[in-house]
Coordinates of C-alpha atoms in Angstrom, one line a residue:
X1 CA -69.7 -7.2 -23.0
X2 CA -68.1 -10.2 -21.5
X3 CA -66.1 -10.8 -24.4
X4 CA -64.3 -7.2 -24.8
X5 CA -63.6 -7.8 -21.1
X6 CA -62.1 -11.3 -21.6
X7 CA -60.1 -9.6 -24.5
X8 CA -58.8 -6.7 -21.8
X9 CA -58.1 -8.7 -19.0
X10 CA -54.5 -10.0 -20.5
X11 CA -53.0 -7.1 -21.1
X12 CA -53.6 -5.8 -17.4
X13 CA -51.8 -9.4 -16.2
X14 CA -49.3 -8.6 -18.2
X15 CA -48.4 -5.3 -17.3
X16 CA -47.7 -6.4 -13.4
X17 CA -44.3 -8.6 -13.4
X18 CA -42.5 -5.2 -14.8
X19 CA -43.4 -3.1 -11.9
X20 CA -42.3 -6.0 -9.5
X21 CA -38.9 -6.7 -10.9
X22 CA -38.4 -2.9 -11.2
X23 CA -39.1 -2.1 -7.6
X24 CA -37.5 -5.3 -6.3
X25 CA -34.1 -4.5 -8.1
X26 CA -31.6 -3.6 -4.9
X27 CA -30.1 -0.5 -5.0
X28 CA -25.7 -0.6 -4.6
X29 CA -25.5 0.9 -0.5
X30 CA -23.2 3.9 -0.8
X31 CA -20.3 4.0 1.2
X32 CA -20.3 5.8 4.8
X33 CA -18.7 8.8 4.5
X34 CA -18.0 8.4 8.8
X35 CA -16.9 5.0 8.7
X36 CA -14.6 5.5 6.0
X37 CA -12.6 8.3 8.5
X38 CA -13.5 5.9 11.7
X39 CA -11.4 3.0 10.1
X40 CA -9.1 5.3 8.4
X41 CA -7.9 7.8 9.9
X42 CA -9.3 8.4 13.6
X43 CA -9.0 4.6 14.9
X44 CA -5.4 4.0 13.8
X45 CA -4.3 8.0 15.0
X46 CA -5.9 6.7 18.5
X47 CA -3.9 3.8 18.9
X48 CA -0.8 5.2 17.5
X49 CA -0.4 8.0 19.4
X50 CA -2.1 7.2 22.8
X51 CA -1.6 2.8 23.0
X52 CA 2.5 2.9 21.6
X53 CA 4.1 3.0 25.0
X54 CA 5.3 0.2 26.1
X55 CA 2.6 -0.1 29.7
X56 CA 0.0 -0.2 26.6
X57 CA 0.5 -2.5 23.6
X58 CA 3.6 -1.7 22.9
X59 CA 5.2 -0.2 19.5
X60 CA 4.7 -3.6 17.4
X61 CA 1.1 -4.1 18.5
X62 CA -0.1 -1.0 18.3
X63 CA 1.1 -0.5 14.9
X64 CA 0.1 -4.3 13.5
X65 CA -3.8 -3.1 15.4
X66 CA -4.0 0.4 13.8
X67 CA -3.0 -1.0 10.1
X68 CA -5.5 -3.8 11.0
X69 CA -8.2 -1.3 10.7
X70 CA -7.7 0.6 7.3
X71 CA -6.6 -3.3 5.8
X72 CA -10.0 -4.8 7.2
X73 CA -11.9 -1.9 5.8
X74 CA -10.3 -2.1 2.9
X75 CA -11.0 -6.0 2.3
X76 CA -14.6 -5.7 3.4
X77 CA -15.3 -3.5 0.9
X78 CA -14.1 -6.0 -2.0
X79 CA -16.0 -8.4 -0.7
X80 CA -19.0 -6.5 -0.4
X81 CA -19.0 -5.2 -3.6
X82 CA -17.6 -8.4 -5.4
X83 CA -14.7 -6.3 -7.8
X84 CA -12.1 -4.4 -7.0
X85 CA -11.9 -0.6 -6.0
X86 CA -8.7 1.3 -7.6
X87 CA -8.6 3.0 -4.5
X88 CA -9.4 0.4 -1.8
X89 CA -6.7 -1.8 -3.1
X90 CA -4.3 0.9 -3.4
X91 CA -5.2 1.9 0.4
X92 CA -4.3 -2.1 1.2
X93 CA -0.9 -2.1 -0.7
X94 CA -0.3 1.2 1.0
X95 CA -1.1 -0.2 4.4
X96 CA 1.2 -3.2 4.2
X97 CA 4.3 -1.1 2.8
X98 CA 3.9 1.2 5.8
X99 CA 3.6 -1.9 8.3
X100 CA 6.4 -4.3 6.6
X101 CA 9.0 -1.1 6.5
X102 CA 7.9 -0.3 10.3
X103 CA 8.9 -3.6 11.1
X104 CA 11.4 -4.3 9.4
X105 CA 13.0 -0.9 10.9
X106 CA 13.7 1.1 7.9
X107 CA 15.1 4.4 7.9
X108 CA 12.0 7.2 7.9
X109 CA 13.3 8.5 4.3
X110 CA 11.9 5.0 2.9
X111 CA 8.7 6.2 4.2
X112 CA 8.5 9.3 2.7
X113 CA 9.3 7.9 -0.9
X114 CA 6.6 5.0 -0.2
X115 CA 4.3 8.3 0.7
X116 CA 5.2 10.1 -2.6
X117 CA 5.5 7.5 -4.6
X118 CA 1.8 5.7 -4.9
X119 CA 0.1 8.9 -5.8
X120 CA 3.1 9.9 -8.1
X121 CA 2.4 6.4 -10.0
X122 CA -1.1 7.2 -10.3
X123 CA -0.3 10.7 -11.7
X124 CA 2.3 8.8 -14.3
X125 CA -0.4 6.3 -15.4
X126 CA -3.1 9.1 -16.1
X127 CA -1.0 11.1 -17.9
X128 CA 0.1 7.6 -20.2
X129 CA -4.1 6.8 -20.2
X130 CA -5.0 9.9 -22.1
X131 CA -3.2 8.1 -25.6
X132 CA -5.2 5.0 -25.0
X133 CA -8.8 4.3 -25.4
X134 CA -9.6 3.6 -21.6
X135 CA -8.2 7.2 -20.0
X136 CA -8.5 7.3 -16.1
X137 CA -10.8 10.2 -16.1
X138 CA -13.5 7.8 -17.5
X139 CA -12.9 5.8 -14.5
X140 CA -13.0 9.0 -11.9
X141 CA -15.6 11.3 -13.1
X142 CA -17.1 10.0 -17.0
X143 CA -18.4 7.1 -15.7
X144 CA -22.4 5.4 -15.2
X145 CA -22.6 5.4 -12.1
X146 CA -21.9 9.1 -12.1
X147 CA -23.4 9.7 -15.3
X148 CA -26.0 8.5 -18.0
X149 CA -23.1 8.3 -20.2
X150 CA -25.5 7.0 -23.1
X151 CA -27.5 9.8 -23.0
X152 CA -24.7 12.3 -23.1
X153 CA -23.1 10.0 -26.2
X154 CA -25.9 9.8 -28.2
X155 CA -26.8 13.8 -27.7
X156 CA -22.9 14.5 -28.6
X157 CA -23.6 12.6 -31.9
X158 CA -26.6 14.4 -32.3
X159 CA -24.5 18.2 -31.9
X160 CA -21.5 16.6 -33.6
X161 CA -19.3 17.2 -30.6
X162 CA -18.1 14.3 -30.0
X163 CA -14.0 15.5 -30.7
X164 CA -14.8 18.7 -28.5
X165 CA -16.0 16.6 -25.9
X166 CA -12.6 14.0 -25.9
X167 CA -10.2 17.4 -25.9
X168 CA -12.4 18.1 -22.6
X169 CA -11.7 14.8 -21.3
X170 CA -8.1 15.1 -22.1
X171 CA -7.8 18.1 -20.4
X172 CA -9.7 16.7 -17.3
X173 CA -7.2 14.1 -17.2
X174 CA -4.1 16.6 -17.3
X175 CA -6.6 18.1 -14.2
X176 CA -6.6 14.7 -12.2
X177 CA -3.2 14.1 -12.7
X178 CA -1.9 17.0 -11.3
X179 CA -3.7 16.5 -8.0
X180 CA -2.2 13.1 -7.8
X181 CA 1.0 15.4 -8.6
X182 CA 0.6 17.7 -5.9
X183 CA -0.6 14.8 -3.5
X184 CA 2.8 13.0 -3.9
X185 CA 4.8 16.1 -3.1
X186 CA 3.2 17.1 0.0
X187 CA 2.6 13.3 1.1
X188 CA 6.8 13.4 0.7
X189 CA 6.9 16.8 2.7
X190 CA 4.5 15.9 5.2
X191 CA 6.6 12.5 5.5
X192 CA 10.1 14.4 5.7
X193 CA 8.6 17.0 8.2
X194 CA 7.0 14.8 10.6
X195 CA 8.7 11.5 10.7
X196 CA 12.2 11.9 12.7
X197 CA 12.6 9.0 14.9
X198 CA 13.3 5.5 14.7
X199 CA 11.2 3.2 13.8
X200 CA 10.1 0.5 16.0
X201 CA 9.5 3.1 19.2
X202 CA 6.9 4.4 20.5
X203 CA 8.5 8.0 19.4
X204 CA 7.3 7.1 16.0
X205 CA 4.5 5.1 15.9
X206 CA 3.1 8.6 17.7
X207 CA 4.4 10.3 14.3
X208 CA 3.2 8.2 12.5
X209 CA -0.3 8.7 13.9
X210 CA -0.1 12.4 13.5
X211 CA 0.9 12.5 9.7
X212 CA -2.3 10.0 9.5
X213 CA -4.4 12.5 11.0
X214 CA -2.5 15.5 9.5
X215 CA -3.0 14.0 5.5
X216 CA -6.9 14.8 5.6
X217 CA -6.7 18.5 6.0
X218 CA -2.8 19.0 4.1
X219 CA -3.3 16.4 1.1
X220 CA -7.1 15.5 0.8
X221 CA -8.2 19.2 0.9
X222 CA -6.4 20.5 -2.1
X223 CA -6.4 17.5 -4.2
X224 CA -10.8 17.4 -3.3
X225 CA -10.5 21.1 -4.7
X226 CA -9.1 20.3 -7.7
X227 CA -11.0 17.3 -8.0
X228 CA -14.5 19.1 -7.5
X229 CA -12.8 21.8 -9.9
X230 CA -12.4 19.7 -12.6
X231 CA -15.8 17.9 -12.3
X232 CA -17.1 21.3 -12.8
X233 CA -15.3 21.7 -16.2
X234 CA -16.3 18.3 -17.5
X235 CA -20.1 19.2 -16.3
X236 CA -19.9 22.5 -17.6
X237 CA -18.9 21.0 -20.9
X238 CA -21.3 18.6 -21.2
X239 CA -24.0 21.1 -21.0
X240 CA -22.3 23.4 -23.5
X241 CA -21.8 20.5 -25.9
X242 CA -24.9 18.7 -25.3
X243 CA -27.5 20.9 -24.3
X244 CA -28.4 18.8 -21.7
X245 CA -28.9 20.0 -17.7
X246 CA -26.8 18.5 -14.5
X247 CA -30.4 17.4 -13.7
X248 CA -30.8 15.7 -17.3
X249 CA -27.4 14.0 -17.2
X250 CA -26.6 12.5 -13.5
X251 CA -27.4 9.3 -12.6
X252 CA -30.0 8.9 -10.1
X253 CA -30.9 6.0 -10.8
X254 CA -33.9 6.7 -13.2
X255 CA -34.3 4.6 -16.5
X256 CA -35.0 8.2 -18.3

């Protein structure tokens, strides 16, 4: 009796470390949904449009203090995270052209091409991606932390519908870059529409605060819409092509 029970005991042992290092793996923290539109977009419209006057902060502080906020947001999350986020660091570059062109004074129409221009460069690249072997959408929406992508691969070689699957990520593509299309026109609109005085004054530093707070609701509604339209289609797909349920296919997390 002692014997078998010398002979069992190992296995048990062995069986702990596995459950340990599972539970002790650290899960990635999800970003804040508030704090992103604190430092973003309510912060910087605050001082822009209630600090510019001169008894305040003044035009040039107040704008160099509300950039400070998206741009420190921006960096913290690259440091956090240790890589870079497409749209963190496009958030950055966007937040330094709009504070070099206020200070250097430019005419507002400068504004209003660097408004139209970043998401139009982003509709331009997706559109290129789709003939290469890393399209965008893979990095938006067909991606593991979204998805179990190797369980959708290997039941897509398993249905042999792999080459329907790639014409539905082409067309997702076409999808996500005409939001980034329809972004840049009304981030030129919006621009053209709002942004009438000079810069440097407190005239439009307040203007500039209310096209910040105005680009949620104008821009980021549509474009989310089409976004959570097109992550429909591709989900929709992959059941169709794979047999597979949303349940079966997002990535929670679970090894399964």
């Amino acid at each position: 009796m002692t014997d078998n029970n010398a002979e069992k005991s190992p296995p048990m042992l062995a069986d702990k470390p596995p459950l340990e290092t599972t539970n002790s793996q650290p899960k990635p923290k999800k970003e804040s949904f508030f704090a992103n539109l604190l430092m973003n977009i309510v912060i910087p419209t605050l001082i822009l449009t209630k600090l510019s006057d001169a008894e305040y902060l003044g035009p040039t502080w107040a704008l160099v203090i509300a950039l400070a906020f998206p741009l420190s947001y921006g960096l913290r999350d690259f440091i956090a995270n240790k890589k870079v986020n497409v749209f963190s660091a496009l958030g950055i570059v966007s937040v330094l052209l709009t504070g070099g062109l206020s200070l250097l004074q430019l005419d507002p129409e400068y504004f209003a091409i660097k408004e139209a221009a970043i998401p139009g460069i982003l509709s331009i690249v997706t559109l290129v991606s789709i003939k290469t072997r890393y399209p965008l959408v893979k990095v938006f929406i067909y991606n593991d932390k979204v998805l179990k992508i190797q369980k959708v691969d290997a039941a897509l070689e398993h249905y042999q519908t792999k080459k329907h699957f790639e014409r539905t990520l082409s067309n997702a593509s076409l999808m996500i870059a005409a939001s980034f299309f329809l972004s840049s026109i009304l981030n030129y609109v919006l621009a053209k529409i709002i942004l009438v005085s000079h810069p440097g004054t407190a005239e439009f530093n307040a203007e500039l605060g209310k096209m910040t707070a105005l680009s949620y609701p104008v821009i980021a509604l549509p474009m989310l819409i089409i976004m959570m339209g097109t992550l429909f289609y591709v989900f929709r797909s992959i059941r169709l092509l794979t047999h597979l349920t949303l349940e079966e296919v997002i990535n929670d997390g679970s090894t399964e």
